[in-house]
Amino acid sequence: MKKIERLYEVLGELLYAVAKADGVIQEEEKEKLKELFKNHGFGSEVLWSFEYEESKSMPIDEIYNKVINFCHSYGPAPQYEEFIKAMKIIAEASEGINEGEAKIIDSFSKDLLDRFQRDADKLMNFQNDYSE
């Protein structure tokens, strides 16, 4: 499997966490997910991983941490903007964005930026150690 395919599987996991954040996955959220990704090049990966996570009923925090860890190892990518938009669309599909959904959406960007910044800081410190 190519890393980009795995990245989109991770998106399905992330969207599952958003949809499940209020305790129940609404039918409107599932329909919006199918509509959003029906013509997407990696739509089948997104839908498959969403449905897989739904069948396993994994705790949201475990899924979220797995997603963040993968994205961190994958590195900065333009697809993360698409991820954020998709999370908002799914969250709004049923009665608007609630507190749990908003927390996941807000945390995604913040957590990745924090991790990437720490990596950059470590790299700068490493380079400074070797230039002295």
XYZ file of N, CA and C in Angstrom:
396
model
N 0.842 -1.182 0.000
C 0.000 0.000 0.000
C 0.886 1.244 0.000
N 0.535 2.198 -0.829
C 1.264 3.457 -0.874
C 0.911 4.297 0.340
N 1.857 5.133 0.765
C 1.615 5.969 1.940
C 0.419 6.901 1.749
N 0.201 7.381 0.538
C -0.918 8.295 0.302
C -2.246 7.565 0.521
N -2.317 6.280 0.139
C -3.533 5.505 0.379
C -3.763 5.341 1.876
N -2.705 5.080 2.608
C -2.819 4.948 4.071
C -3.245 6.279 4.693
N -2.748 7.387 4.140
C -3.132 8.703 4.644
C -4.651 8.890 4.532
N -5.229 8.460 3.438
C -6.675 8.601 3.273
C -7.457 7.580 4.107
N -6.873 6.437 4.387
C -7.507 5.530 5.337
C -7.560 6.193 6.713
N -6.493 6.882 7.057
C -6.436 7.607 8.326
C -7.517 8.692 8.361
N -7.771 9.327 7.227
C -8.847 10.315 7.165
C -10.184 9.664 7.513
N -10.431 8.476 7.003
C -11.667 7.766 7.347
C -11.768 7.512 8.843
N -10.652 7.159 9.456
C -10.622 6.945 10.902
C -10.916 8.256 11.638
N -10.322 9.325 11.171
C -10.527 10.635 11.780
C -11.986 11.082 11.652
N -12.573 10.865 10.496
C -13.973 11.231 10.286
C -14.900 10.372 11.141
N -14.523 9.123 11.359
C -15.287 8.278 12.275
C -15.257 8.885 13.678
N -14.074 9.308 14.129
C -13.947 9.906 15.465
C -14.816 11.158 15.586
N -14.827 11.975 14.556
C -15.654 13.192 14.572
C -17.135 12.816 14.644
N -17.549 11.886 13.794
C -18.960 11.484 13.767
C -19.392 10.841 15.085
N -18.496 10.142 15.735
C -18.809 9.427 16.974
C -18.647 10.315 18.214
N -18.111 11.508 18.058
C -17.799 12.383 19.191
C -19.014 12.720 20.046
N -20.190 12.725 19.450
C -21.404 13.019 20.233
C -22.043 11.746 20.785
N -21.364 10.619 20.628
C -21.850 9.362 21.176
C -22.525 8.443 20.174
N -23.084 9.005 19.114
C -23.816 8.215 18.117
C -23.507 8.739 16.726
N -23.276 7.822 15.799
C -23.086 8.219 14.407
C -24.468 8.373 13.783
N -24.744 9.569 13.320
C -26.045 9.878 12.724
C -26.072 9.418 11.264
N -27.234 9.041 10.809
C -27.398 8.622 9.407
C -27.021 9.762 8.456
N -27.316 11.006 8.852
C -26.966 12.170 8.020
C -25.457 12.285 7.836
N -24.715 11.930 8.872
C -23.248 11.983 8.783
C -22.727 10.935 7.812
N -23.289 9.739 7.874
C -22.872 8.677 6.957
C -23.218 9.030 5.510
N -24.400 9.582 5.303
C -24.812 9.974 3.951
C -23.913 11.087 3.410
N -23.587 12.047 4.260
C -22.715 13.150 3.849
C -21.327 12.626 3.512
N -20.850 11.668 4.279
C -19.544 11.048 4.013
C -19.537 10.387 2.635
N -20.569 9.602 2.347
C -20.662 8.924 1.046
C -20.735 9.935 -0.098
N -21.516 10.971 0.101
C -21.664 12.009 -0.918
C -20.339 12.737 -1.150
N -19.668 13.072 -0.071
C -18.416 13.837 -0.133
C -17.311 13.076 -0.861
N -17.291 11.758 -0.707
C -16.175 10.977 -1.249
C -16.550 10.050 -2.413
N -17.757 10.189 -2.947
C -18.167 9.265 -4.007
C -17.330 9.412 -5.283
N -16.852 10.588 -5.590
C -16.033 10.781 -6.794
C -14.585 11.132 -6.474
N -14.177 10.888 -5.256
C -12.825 11.206 -4.814
C -11.891 10.060 -5.191
N -10.690 10.378 -5.592
C -9.718 9.369 -5.997
C -9.385 8.355 -4.915
N -9.499 8.759 -3.667
C -9.230 7.852 -2.554
C -10.478 7.638 -1.698
N -11.627 7.870 -2.284
C -12.887 7.734 -1.561
C -13.122 6.351 -0.999
N -12.739 5.320 -1.751
C -12.971 3.953 -1.256
C -12.144 3.682 -0.007
N -10.933 4.236 0.080
C -10.096 4.069 1.274
C -10.726 4.764 2.482
N -11.241 5.963 2.252
C -11.868 6.726 3.328
C -13.092 5.978 3.849
N -13.969 5.566 2.947
C -15.198 4.873 3.345
C -14.896 3.540 4.019
N -13.949 2.795 3.474
C -13.598 1.495 4.059
C -13.118 1.666 5.489
N -12.218 2.605 5.748
C -11.674 2.741 7.096
C -12.718 3.286 8.073
N -13.597 4.177 7.610
C -14.694 4.658 8.449
C -15.556 3.479 8.889
N -15.962 2.667 7.928
C -16.832 1.524 8.227
C -16.121 0.488 9.097
N -14.835 0.300 8.868
C -14.062 -0.637 9.684
C -14.036 -0.187 11.138
N -13.745 1.095 11.363
C -13.710 1.616 12.736
C -15.093 1.545 13.375
N -16.116 1.807 12.578
C -17.476 1.716 13.100
C -17.787 0.288 13.554
N -17.340 -0.699 12.813
C -17.608 -2.094 13.166
C -16.853 -2.526 14.420
N -15.724 -1.898 14.690
C -14.917 -2.254 15.860
C -15.280 -1.451 17.104
N -15.938 -0.319 16.935
C -16.307 0.564 18.046
C -15.122 0.899 18.950
N -14.027 1.270 18.342
C -12.834 1.663 19.096
C -13.094 2.972 19.831
N -12.459 3.157 20.992
C -12.587 4.437 21.697
C -12.049 5.587 20.846
N -12.738 6.706 20.892
C -12.381 7.852 20.059
C -10.966 8.338 20.336
N -10.565 8.392 21.606
C -9.232 8.898 21.922
C -8.138 7.999 21.353
N -8.356 6.690 21.327
C -7.376 5.775 20.735
C -7.254 6.017 19.232
N -8.382 6.159 18.573
C -8.373 6.413 17.129
C -7.689 7.736 16.844
N -8.059 8.770 17.588
C -7.475 10.088 17.376
C -5.956 10.039 17.550
N -5.479 9.400 18.603
C -4.028 9.312 18.826
C -3.335 8.548 17.713
N -3.969 7.486 17.218
C -3.405 6.718 16.105
C -3.303 7.601 14.857
N -4.337 8.392 14.608
C -4.358 9.297 13.452
C -3.247 10.339 13.577
N -3.148 10.981 14.725
C -2.132 12.021 14.926
C -0.730 11.430 14.787
N -0.516 10.259 15.350
C 0.802 9.632 15.236
C 1.155 9.332 13.788
N 0.181 8.827 13.016
C 0.466 8.549 11.604
C 0.758 9.841 10.843
N -0.082 10.847 11.044
C 0.111 12.119 10.334
C 1.447 12.755 10.705
N 1.830 12.631 11.948
C 3.122 13.162 12.378
C 4.257 12.441 11.652
N 4.178 11.117 11.573
C 5.231 10.371 10.872
C 5.184 10.618 9.367
N 3.996 10.886 8.835
C 3.848 11.178 7.402
C 4.491 12.532 7.072
N 4.393 13.458 8.015
C 4.976 14.790 7.827
C 3.960 15.777 7.281
N 4.388 17.027 7.140
C 3.490 18.067 6.611
C 2.957 17.672 5.231
N 1.678 17.924 5.009
C 1.062 17.555 3.733
C -0.101 18.491 3.437
N -0.287 18.850 2.171
C -1.408 19.725 1.809
C -2.765 19.069 2.054
N -2.805 17.749 2.155
C -4.068 17.043 2.365
C -4.704 17.375 3.715
N -3.936 17.855 4.668
C -4.497 18.137 5.992
C -5.558 19.237 5.931
N -5.427 20.154 5.015
C -6.464 21.173 4.840
C -7.768 20.512 4.389
N -7.653 19.550 3.489
C -8.821 18.783 3.038
C -9.422 18.002 4.209
N -8.579 17.461 5.074
C -9.044 16.716 6.244
C -9.899 17.616 7.135
N -9.431 18.823 7.377
C -10.145 19.760 8.256
C -11.492 20.130 7.652
N -11.506 20.409 6.355
C -12.769 20.726 5.688
C -13.743 19.559 5.779
N -13.257 18.342 5.555
C -14.112 17.154 5.611
C -14.654 16.953 7.024
N -13.823 17.169 8.040
C -14.294 17.027 9.420
C -15.435 18.000 9.703
N -15.284 19.234 9.246
C -16.326 20.239 9.478
C -17.616 19.866 8.753
N -17.501 19.386 7.530
C -18.686 19.000 6.748
C -19.423 17.845 7.426
N -18.694 16.849 7.885
C -19.314 15.701 8.549
C -19.953 16.139 9.874
N -19.239 16.960 10.632
C -19.765 17.421 11.925
C -21.035 18.253 11.756
N -21.101 19.048 10.706
C -22.269 19.909 10.474
C -23.461 19.148 9.899
N -23.238 17.931 9.436
C -24.287 17.170 8.747
C -25.503 16.880 9.618
N -25.309 16.790 10.903
C -26.426 16.471 11.794
C -26.456 17.443 12.963
N -27.353 18.388 12.903
C -27.586 19.332 13.990
C -26.394 20.229 14.322
N -25.527 20.473 13.375
C -24.403 21.382 13.584
C -23.270 20.761 14.385
N -22.216 21.536 14.558
C -21.009 21.061 15.242
C -21.201 21.178 16.757
N -21.092 20.047 17.453
C -21.211 20.084 18.907
C -19.827 20.220 19.549
N -19.798 20.288 20.858
C -18.550 20.533 21.584
C -17.498 19.443 21.349
N -17.918 18.186 21.382
C -16.980 17.084 21.172
C -16.380 17.095 19.776
N -17.225 17.364 18.791
C -16.745 17.428 17.403
C -15.794 18.601 17.216
N -16.147 19.745 17.791
C -15.298 20.937 17.682
C -13.937 20.691 18.326
N -13.933 19.974 19.429
C -12.664 19.683 20.121
C -11.732 18.866 19.220
N -12.265 17.858 18.562
C -11.439 17.033 17.672
C -10.934 17.866 16.494
N -11.801 18.642 15.896
C -11.412 19.467 14.745
C -10.321 20.453 15.141
N -10.517 21.155 16.247
C -9.529 22.139 16.702
C -8.223 21.476 17.123
N -8.327 20.335 17.784
C -7.132 19.645 18.272
C -6.267 19.123 17.128
N -6.895 18.682 16.047
C -6.150 18.107 14.931
C -5.084 19.084 14.430
N -5.489 20.282 14.110
C -4.543 21.276 13.604
C -3.498 21.624 14.655
N -3.948 21.875 15.857
C -3.048 22.286 16.933
C -2.028 21.184 17.255
N -2.499 19.959 17.395
C -1.601 18.857 17.743
C -0.543 18.624 16.663
N -0.958 18.668 15.409
C 0.024 18.479 14.329
C 1.029 19.624 14.290
N 0.547 20.843 14.382
C 1.463 21.987 14.365
C 2.442 21.929 15.528
N 1.946 21.562 16.712
C 2.830 21.444 17.872
C 3.911 20.396 17.640
N 3.517 19.258 17.098
C 4.501 18.192 16.850
C 5.506 18.598 15.776
N 5.037 19.209 14.714
C 5.948 19.637 13.658
C 6.895 20.720 14.175
N 6.388 21.610 15.033
C 7.236 22.663 15.604
C 8.300 22.046 16.511
N 7.919 21.063 17.311
C 8.910 20.395 18.170
C 9.987 19.719 17.321
N 9.580 19.089 16.215
C 10.559 18.474 15.315
C 11.513 19.521 14.757
N 10.956 20.662 14.341
C 11.791 21.740 13.790
C 12.748 22.266 14.853
N 12.263 22.414 16.082
C 13.120 22.887 17.173
C 14.250 21.900 17.449
N 13.935 20.602 17.458
C 14.967 19.579 17.677
C 16.008 19.632 16.572
N 15.561 19.802 15.341
C 16.478 19.882 14.212
C 17.392 21.091 14.342
N 16.812 22.222 14.735
C 17.621 23.433 14.910
C 18.641 23.240 16.027
N 18.236 22.635 17.133
C 19.167 22.377 18.236
C 20.266 21.418 17.809
N 19.903 20.403 17.050
C 20.875 19.439 16.545
C 21.891 20.133 15.645
N 21.392 20.975 14.742
C 22.303 21.694 13.844
C 23.192 22.660 14.619
N 22.648 23.317 15.622
C 23.438 24.240 16.445
C 24.518 23.493 17.209
N 24.207 22.297 17.704
C 25.190 21.489 18.439
C 26.362 21.126 17.550
N 26.095 20.861 16.289
C 27.162 20.449 15.371
C 27.883 21.615 14.721
N 27.342 22.797 14.817
C 28.014 23.949 14.192
C 28.911 24.666 15.167
N 28.844 24.277 16.443
C 29.696 24.940 17.447
C 31.052 24.337 17.524
